[in-house]
PDB file of N, CA and C in Angstrom:
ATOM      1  N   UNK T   1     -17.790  10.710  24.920  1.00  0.00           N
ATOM      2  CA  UNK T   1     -18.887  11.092  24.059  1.00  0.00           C
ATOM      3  C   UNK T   1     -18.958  10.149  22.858  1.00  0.00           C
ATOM      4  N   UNK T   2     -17.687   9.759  22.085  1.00  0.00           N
ATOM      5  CA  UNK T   2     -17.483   8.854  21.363  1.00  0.00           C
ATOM      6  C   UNK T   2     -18.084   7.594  21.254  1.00  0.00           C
ATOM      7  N   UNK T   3     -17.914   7.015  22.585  1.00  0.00           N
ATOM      8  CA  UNK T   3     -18.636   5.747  23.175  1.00  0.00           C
ATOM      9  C   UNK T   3     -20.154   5.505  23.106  1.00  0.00           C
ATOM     10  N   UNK T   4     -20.694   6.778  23.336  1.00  0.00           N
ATOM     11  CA  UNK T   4     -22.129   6.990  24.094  1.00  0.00           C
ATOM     12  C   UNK T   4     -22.836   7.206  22.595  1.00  0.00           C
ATOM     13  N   UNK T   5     -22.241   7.850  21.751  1.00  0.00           N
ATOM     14  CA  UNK T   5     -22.924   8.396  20.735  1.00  0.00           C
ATOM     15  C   UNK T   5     -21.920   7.833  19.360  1.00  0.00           C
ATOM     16  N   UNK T   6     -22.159   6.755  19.122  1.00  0.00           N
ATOM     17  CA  UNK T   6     -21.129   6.421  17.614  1.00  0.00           C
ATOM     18  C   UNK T   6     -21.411   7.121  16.827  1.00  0.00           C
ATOM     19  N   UNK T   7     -22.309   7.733  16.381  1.00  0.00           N
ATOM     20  CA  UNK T   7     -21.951   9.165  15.123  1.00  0.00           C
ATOM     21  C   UNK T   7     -21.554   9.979  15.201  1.00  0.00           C
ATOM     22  N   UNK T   8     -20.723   9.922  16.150  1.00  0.00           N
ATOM     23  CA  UNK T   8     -19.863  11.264  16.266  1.00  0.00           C
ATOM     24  C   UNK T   8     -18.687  11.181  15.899  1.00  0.00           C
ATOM     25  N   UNK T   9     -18.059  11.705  15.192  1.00  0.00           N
ATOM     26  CA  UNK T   9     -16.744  11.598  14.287  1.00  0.00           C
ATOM     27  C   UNK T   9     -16.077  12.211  14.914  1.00  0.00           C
ATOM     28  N   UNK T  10     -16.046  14.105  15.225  1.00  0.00           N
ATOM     29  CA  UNK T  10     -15.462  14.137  15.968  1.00  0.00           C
ATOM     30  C   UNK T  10     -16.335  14.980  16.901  1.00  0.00           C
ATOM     31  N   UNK T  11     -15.769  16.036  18.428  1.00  0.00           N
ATOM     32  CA  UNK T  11     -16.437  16.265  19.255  1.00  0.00           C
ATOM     33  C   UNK T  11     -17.070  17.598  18.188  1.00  0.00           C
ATOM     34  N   UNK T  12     -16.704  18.279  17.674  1.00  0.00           N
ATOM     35  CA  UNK T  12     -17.152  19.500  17.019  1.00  0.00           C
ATOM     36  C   UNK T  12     -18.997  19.038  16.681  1.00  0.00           C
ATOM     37  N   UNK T  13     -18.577  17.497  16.208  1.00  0.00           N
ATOM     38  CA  UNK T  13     -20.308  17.435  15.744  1.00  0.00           C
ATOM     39  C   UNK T  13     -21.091  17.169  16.566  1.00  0.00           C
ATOM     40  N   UNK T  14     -20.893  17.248  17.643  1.00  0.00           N
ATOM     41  CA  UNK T  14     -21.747  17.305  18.852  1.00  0.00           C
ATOM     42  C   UNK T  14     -22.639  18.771  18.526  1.00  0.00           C
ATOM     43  N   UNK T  15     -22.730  19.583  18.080  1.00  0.00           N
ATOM     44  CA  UNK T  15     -23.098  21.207  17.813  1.00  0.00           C
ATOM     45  C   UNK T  15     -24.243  20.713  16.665  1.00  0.00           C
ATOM     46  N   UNK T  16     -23.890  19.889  15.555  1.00  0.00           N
ATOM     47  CA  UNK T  16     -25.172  19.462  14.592  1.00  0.00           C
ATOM     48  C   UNK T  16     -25.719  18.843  15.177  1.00  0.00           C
ATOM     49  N   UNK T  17     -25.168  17.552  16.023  1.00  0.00           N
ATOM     50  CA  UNK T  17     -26.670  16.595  16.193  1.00  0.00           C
ATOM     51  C   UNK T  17     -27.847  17.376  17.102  1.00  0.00           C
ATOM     52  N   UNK T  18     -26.902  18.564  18.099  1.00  0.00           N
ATOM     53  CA  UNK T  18     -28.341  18.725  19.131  1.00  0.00           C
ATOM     54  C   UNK T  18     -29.257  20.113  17.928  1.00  0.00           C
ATOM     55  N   UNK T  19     -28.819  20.227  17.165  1.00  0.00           N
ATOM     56  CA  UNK T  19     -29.008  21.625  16.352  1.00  0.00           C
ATOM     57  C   UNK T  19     -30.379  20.813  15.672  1.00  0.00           C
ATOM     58  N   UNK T  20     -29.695  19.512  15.020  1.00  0.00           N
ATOM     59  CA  UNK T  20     -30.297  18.656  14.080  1.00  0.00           C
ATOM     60  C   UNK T  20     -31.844  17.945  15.223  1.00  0.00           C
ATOM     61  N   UNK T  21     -31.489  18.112  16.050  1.00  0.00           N
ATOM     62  CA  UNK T  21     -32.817  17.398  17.400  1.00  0.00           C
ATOM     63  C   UNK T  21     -31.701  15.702  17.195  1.00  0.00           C
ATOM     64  N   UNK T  22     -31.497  14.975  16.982  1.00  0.00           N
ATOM     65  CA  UNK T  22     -30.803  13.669  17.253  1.00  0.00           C
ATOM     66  C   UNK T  22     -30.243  13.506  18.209  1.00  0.00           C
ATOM     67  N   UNK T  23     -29.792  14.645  19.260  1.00  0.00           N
ATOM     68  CA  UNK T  23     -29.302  14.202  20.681  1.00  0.00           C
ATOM     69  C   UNK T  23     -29.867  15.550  21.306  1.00  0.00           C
ATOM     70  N   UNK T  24     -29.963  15.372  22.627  1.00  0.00           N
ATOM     71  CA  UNK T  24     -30.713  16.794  23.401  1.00  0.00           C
ATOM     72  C   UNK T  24     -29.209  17.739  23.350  1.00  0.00           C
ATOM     73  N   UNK T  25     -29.974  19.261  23.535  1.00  0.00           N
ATOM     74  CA  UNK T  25     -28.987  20.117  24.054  1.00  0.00           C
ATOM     75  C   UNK T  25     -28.030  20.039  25.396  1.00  0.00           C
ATOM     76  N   UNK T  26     -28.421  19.283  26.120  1.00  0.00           N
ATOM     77  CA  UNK T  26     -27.814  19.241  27.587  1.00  0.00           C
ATOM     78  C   UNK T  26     -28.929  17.870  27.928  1.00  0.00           C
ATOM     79  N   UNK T  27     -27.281  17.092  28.693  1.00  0.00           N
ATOM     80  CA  UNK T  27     -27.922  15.610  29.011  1.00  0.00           C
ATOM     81  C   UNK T  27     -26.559  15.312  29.955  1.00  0.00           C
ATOM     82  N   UNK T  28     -26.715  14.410  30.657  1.00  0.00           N
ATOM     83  CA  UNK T  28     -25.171  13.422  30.996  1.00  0.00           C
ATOM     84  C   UNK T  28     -25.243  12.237  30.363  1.00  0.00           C
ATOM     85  N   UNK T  29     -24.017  12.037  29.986  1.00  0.00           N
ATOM     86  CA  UNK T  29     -23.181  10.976  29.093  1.00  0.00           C
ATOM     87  C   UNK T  29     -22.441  10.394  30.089  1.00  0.00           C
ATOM     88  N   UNK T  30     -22.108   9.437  30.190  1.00  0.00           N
ATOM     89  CA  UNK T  30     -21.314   8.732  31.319  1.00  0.00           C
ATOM     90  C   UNK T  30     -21.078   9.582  32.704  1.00  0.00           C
ATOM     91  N   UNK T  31     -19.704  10.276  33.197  1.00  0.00           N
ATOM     92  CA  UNK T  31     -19.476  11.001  34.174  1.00  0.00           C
ATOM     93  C   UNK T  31     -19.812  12.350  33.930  1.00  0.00           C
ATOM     94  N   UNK T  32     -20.162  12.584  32.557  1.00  0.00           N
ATOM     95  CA  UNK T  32     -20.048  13.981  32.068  1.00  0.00           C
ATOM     96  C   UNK T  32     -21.134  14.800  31.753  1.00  0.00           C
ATOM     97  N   UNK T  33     -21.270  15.633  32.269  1.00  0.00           N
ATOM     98  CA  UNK T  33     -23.088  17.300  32.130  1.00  0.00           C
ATOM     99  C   UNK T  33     -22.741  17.512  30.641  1.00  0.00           C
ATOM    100  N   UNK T  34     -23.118  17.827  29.409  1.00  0.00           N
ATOM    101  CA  UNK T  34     -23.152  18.593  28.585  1.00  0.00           C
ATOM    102  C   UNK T  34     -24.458  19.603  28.576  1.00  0.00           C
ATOM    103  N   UNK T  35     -23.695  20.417  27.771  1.00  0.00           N
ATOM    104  CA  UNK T  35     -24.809  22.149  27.367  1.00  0.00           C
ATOM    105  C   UNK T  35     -24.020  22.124  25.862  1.00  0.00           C
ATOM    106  N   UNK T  36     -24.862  22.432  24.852  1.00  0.00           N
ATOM    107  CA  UNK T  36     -24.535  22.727  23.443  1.00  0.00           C
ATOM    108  C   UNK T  36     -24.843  24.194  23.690  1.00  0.00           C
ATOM    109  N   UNK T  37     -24.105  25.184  23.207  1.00  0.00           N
ATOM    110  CA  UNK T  37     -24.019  26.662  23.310  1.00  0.00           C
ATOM    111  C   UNK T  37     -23.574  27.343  21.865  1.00  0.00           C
ATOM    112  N   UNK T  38     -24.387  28.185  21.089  1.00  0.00           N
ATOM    113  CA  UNK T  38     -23.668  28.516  20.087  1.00  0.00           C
ATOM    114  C   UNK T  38     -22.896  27.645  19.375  1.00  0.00           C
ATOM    115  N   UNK T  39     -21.753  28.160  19.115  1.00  0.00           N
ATOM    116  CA  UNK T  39     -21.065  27.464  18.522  1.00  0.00           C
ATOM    117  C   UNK T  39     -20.338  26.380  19.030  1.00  0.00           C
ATOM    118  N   UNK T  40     -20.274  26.098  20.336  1.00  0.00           N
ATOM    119  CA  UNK T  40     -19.769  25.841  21.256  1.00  0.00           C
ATOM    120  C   UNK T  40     -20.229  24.535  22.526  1.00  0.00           C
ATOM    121  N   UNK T  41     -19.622  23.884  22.814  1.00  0.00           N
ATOM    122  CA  UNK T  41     -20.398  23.169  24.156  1.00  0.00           C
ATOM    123  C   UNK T  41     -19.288  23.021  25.726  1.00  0.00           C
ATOM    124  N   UNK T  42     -20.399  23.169  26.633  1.00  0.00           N
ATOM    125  CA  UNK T  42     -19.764  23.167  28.005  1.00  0.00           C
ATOM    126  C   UNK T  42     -19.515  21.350  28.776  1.00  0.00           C
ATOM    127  N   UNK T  43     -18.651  20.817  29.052  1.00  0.00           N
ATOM    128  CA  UNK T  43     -18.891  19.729  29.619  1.00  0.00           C
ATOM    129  C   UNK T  43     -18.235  19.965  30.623  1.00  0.00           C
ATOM    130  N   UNK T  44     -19.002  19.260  32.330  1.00  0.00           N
ATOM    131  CA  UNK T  44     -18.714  19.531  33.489  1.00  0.00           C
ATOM    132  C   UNK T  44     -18.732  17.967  33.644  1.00  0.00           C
ATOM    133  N   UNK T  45     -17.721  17.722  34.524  1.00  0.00           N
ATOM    134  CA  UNK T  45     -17.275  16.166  35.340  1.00  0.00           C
ATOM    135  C   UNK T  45     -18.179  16.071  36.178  1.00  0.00           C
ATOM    136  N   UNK T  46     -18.378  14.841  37.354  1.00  0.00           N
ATOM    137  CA  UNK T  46     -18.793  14.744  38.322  1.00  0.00           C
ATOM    138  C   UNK T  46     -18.455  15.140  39.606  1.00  0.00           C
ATOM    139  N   UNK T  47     -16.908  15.802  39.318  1.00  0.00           N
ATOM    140  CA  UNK T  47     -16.055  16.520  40.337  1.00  0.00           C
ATOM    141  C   UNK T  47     -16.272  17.716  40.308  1.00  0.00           C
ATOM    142  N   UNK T  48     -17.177  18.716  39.219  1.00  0.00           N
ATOM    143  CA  UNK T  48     -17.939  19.684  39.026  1.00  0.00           C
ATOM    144  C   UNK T  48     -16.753  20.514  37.960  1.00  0.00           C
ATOM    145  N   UNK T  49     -15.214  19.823  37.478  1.00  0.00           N
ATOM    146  CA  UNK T  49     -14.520  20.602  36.528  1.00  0.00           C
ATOM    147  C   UNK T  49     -15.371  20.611  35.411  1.00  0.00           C
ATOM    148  N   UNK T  50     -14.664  22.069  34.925  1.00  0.00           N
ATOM    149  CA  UNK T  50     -15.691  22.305  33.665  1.00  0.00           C
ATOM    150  C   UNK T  50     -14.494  22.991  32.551  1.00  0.00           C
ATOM    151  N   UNK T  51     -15.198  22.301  31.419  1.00  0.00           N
ATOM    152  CA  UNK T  51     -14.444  22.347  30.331  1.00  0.00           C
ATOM    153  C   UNK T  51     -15.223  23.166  29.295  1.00  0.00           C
ATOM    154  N   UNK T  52     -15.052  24.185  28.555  1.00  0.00           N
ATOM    155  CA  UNK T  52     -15.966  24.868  27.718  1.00  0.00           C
ATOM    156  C   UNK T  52     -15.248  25.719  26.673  1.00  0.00           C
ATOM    157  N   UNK T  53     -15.882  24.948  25.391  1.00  0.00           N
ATOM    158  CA  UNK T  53     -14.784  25.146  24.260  1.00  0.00           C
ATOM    159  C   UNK T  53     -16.099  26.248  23.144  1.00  0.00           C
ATOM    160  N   UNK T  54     -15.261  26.388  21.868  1.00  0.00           N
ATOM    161  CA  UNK T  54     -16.155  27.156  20.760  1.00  0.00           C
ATOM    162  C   UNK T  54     -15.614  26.000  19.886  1.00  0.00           C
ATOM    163  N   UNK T  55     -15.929  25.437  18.494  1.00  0.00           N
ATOM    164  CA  UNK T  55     -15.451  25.063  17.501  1.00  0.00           C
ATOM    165  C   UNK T  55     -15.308  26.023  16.257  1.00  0.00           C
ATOM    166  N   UNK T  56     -14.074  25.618  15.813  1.00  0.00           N
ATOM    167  CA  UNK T  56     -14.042  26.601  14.572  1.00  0.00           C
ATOM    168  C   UNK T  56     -14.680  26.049  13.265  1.00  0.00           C
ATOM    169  N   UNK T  57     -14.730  26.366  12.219  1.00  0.00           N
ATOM    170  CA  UNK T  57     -15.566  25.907  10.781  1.00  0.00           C
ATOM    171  C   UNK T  57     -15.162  25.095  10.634  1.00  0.00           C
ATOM    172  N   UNK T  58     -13.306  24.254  11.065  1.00  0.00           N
ATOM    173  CA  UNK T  58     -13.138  23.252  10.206  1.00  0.00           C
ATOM    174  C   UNK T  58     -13.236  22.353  11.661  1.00  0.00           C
ATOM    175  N   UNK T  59     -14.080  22.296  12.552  1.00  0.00           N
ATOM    176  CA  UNK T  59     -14.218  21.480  13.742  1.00  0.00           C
ATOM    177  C   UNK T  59     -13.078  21.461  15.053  1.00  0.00           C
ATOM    178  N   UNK T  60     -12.712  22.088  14.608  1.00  0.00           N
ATOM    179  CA  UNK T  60     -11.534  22.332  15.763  1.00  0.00           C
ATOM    180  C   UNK T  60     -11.476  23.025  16.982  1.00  0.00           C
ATOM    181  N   UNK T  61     -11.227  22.332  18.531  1.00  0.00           N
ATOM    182  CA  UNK T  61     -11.649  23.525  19.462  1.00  0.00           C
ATOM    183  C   UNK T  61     -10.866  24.802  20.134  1.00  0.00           C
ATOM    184  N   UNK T  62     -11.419  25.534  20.292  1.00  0.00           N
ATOM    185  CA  UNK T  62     -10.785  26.665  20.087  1.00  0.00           C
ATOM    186  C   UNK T  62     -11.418  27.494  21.638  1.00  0.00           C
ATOM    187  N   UNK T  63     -10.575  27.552  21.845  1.00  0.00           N
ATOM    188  CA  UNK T  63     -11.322  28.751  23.449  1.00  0.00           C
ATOM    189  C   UNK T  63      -9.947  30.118  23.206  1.00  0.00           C
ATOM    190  N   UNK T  64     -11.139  30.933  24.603  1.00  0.00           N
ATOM    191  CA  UNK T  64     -10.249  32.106  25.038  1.00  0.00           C
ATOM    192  C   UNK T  64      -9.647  31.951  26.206  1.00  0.00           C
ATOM    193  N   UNK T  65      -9.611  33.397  26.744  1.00  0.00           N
ATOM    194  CA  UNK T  65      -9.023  33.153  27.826  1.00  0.00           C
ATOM    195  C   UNK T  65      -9.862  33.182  29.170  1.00  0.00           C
ATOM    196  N   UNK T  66     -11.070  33.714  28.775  1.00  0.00           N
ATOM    197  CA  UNK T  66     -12.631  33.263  30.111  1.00  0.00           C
ATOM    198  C   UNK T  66     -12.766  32.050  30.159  1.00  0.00           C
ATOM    199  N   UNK T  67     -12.155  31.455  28.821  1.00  0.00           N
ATOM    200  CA  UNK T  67     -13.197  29.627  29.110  1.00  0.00           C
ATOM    201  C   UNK T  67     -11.793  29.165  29.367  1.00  0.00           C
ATOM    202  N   UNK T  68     -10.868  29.598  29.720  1.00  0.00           N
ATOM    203  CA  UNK T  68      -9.710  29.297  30.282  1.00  0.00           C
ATOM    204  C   UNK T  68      -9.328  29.428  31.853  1.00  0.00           C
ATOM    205  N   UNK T  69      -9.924  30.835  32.269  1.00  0.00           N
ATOM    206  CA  UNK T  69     -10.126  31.194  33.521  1.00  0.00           C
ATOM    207  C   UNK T  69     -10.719  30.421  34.443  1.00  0.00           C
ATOM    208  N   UNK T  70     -12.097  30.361  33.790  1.00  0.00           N
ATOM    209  CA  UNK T  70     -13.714  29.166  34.167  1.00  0.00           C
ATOM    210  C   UNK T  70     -12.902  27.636  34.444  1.00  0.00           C
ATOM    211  N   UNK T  71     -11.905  27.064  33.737  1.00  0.00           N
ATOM    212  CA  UNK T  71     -11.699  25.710  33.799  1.00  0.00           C
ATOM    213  C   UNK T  71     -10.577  25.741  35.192  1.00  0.00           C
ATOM    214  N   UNK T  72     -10.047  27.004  35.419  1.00  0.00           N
ATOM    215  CA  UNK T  72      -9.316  26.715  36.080  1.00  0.00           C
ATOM    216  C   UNK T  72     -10.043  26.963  37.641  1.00  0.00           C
ATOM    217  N   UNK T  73     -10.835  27.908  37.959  1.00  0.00           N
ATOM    218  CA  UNK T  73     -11.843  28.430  38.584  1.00  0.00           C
ATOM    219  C   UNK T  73     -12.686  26.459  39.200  1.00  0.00           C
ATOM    220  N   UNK T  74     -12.969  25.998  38.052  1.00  0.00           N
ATOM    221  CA  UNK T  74     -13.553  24.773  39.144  1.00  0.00           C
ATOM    222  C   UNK T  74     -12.917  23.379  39.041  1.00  0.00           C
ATOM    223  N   UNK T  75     -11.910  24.084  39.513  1.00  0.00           N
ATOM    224  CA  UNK T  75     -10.661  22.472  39.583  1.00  0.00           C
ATOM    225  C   UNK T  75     -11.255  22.432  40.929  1.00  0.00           C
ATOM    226  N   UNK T  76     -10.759  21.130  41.466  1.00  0.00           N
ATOM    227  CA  UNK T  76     -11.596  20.471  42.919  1.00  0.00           C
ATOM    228  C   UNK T  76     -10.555  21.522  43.672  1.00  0.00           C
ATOM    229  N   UNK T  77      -9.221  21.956  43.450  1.00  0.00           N
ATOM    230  CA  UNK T  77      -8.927  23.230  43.964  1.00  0.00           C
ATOM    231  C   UNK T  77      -8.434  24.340  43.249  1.00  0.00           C
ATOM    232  N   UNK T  78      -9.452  25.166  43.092  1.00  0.00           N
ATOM    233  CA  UNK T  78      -9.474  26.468  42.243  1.00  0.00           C
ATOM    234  C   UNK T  78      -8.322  26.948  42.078  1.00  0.00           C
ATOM    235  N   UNK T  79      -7.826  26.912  40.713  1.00  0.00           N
ATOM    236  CA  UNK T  79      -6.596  28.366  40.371  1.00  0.00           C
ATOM    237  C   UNK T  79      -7.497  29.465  39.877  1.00  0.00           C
ATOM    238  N   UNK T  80      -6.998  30.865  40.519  1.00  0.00           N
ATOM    239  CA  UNK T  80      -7.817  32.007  39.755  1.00  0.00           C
ATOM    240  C   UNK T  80      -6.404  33.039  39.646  1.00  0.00           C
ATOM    241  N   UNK T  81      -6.117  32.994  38.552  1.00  0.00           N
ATOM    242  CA  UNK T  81      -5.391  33.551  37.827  1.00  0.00           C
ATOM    243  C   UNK T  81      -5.766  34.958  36.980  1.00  0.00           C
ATOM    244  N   UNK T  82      -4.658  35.655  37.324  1.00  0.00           N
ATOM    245  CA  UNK T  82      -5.038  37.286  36.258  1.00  0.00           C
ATOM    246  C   UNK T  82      -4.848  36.872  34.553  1.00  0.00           C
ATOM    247  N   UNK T  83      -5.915  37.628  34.108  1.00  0.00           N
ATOM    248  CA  UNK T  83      -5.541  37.475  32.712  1.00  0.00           C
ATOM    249  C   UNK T  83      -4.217  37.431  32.287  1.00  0.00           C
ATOM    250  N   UNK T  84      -3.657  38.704  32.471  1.00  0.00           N
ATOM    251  CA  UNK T  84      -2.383  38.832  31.481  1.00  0.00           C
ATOM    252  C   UNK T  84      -1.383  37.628  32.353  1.00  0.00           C
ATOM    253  N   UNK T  85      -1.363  37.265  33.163  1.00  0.00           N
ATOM    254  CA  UNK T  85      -0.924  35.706  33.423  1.00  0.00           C
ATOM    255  C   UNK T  85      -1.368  34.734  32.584  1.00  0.00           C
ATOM    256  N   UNK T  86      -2.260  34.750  32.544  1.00  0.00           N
ATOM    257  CA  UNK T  86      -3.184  33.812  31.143  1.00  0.00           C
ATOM    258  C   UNK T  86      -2.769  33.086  29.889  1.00  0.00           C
ATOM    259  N   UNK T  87      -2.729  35.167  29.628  1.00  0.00           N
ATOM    260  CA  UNK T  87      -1.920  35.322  28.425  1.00  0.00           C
ATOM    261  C   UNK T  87      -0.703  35.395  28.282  1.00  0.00           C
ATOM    262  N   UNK T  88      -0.070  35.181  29.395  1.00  0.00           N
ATOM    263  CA  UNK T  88       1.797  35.413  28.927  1.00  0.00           C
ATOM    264  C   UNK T  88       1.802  33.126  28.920  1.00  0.00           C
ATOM    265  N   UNK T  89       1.309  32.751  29.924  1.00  0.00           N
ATOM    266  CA  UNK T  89       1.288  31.476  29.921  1.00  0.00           C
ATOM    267  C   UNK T  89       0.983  30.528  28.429  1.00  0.00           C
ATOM    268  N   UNK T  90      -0.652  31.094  28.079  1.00  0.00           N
ATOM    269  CA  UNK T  90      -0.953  30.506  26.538  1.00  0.00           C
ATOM    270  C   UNK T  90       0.195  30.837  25.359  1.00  0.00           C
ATOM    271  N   UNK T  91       0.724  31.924  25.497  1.00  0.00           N
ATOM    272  CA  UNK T  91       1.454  32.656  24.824  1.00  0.00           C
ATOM    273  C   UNK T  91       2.800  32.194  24.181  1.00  0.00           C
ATOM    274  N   UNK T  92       3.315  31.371  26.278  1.00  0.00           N
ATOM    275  CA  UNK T  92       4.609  30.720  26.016  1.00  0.00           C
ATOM    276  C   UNK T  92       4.471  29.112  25.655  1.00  0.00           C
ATOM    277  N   UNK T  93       3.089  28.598  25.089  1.00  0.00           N
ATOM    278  CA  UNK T  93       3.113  27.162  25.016  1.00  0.00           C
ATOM    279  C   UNK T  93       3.084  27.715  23.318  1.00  0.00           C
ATOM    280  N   UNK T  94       3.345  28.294  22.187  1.00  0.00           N
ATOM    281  CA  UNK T  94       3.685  28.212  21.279  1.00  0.00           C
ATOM    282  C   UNK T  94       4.770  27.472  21.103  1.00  0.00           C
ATOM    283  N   UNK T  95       4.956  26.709  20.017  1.00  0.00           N
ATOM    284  CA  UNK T  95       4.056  26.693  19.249  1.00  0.00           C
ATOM    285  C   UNK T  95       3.087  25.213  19.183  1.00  0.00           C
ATOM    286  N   UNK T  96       2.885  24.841  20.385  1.00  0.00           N
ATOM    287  CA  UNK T  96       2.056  23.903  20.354  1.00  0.00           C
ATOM    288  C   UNK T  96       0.742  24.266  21.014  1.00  0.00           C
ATOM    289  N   UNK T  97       0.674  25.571  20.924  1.00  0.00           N
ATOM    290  CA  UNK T  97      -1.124  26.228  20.554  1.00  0.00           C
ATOM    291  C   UNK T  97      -0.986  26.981  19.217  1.00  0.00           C
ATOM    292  N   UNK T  98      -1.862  27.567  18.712  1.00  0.00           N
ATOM    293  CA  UNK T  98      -1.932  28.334  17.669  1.00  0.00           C
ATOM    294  C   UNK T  98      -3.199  29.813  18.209  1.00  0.00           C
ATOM    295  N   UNK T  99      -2.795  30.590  17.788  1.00  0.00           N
ATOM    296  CA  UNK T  99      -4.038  32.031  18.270  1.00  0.00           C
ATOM    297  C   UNK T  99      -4.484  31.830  16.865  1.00  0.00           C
ATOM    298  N   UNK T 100      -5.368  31.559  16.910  1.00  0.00           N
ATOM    299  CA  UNK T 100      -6.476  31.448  15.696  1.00  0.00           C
ATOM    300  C   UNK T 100      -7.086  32.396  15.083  1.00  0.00           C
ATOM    301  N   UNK T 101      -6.948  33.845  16.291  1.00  0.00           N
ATOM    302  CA  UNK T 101      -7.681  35.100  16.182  1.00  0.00           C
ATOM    303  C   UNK T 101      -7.220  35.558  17.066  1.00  0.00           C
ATOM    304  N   UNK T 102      -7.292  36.815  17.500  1.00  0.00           N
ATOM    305  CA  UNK T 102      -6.919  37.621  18.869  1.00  0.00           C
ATOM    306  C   UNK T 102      -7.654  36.844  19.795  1.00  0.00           C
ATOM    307  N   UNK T 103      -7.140  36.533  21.170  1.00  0.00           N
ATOM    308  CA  UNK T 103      -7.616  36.078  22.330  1.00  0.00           C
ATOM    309  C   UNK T 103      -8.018  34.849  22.169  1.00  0.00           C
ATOM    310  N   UNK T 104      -7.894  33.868  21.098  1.00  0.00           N
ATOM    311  CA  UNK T 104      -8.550  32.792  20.947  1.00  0.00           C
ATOM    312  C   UNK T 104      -7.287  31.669  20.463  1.00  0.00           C
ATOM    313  N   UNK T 105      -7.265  30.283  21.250  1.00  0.00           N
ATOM    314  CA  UNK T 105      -6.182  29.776  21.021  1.00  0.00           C
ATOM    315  C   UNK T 105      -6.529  28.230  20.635  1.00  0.00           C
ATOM    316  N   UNK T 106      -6.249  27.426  19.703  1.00  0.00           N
ATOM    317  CA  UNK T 106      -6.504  25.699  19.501  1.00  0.00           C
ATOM    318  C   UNK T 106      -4.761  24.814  19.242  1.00  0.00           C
ATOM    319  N   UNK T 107      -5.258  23.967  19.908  1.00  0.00           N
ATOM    320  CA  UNK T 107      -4.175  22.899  20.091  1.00  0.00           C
ATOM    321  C   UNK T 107      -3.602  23.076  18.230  1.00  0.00           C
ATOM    322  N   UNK T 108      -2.255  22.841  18.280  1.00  0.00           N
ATOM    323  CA  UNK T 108      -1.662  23.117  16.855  1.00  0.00           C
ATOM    324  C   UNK T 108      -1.678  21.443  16.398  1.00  0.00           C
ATOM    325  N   UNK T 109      -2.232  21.443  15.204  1.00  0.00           N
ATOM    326  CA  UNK T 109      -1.883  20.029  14.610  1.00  0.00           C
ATOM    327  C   UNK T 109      -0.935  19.725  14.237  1.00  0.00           C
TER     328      UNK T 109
END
């Protein structure tokens, strides 16, 4: 996205420019589908994986455990995993995630 779009500092501002009209809501960028959503944007590969995050206020991405499920759901071979598997898994990569909020987890800086 970086490449395609040099004003982008980081991916979070992908959410102003399509807000702002300066890039569409949903387009492909090199190999990659985007959808700007809320707070949030979906990007799908050409292998049809899909990645779909929220950003938090200070730009940081942040998902649950559906947009966790969903990514694993369209790997070229599907894991479909029970939640509380999910959650004991996100749970045990502390502390190099952080729960930001109940059910909601971002890479720890």
């Amino acid at each position: 996205m970086r490449v395609a779009i040099p004003s982008l500092e980081r991916l979070a501002d992908v959410v102003g420019l399509a807000r702002s009209r300066r890039i569409n809501r949903s387009d492909h960028i090199g190999t990659y589908f985007y959808k700007v959503h809320g707070a949030g944007c979906r990007f799908v590969s050409d292998n049809g994986t899909e990645v779909d995050v929220d950003f938090a206020a200070d730009g940081s991405e942040v998902f649950d455990l559906w947009r966790l499920r969903g990514y694993g759901l369209s790997l070229p071979e599907p894991l479909d995993v029970m939640d509380q598997d999910l959650r004991s898994a996100v749970r045990s990569l502390q502390p190099l995630l952080n729960e930001v909020r109940p059910g909601w987890f971002s890479v720890a800086n």
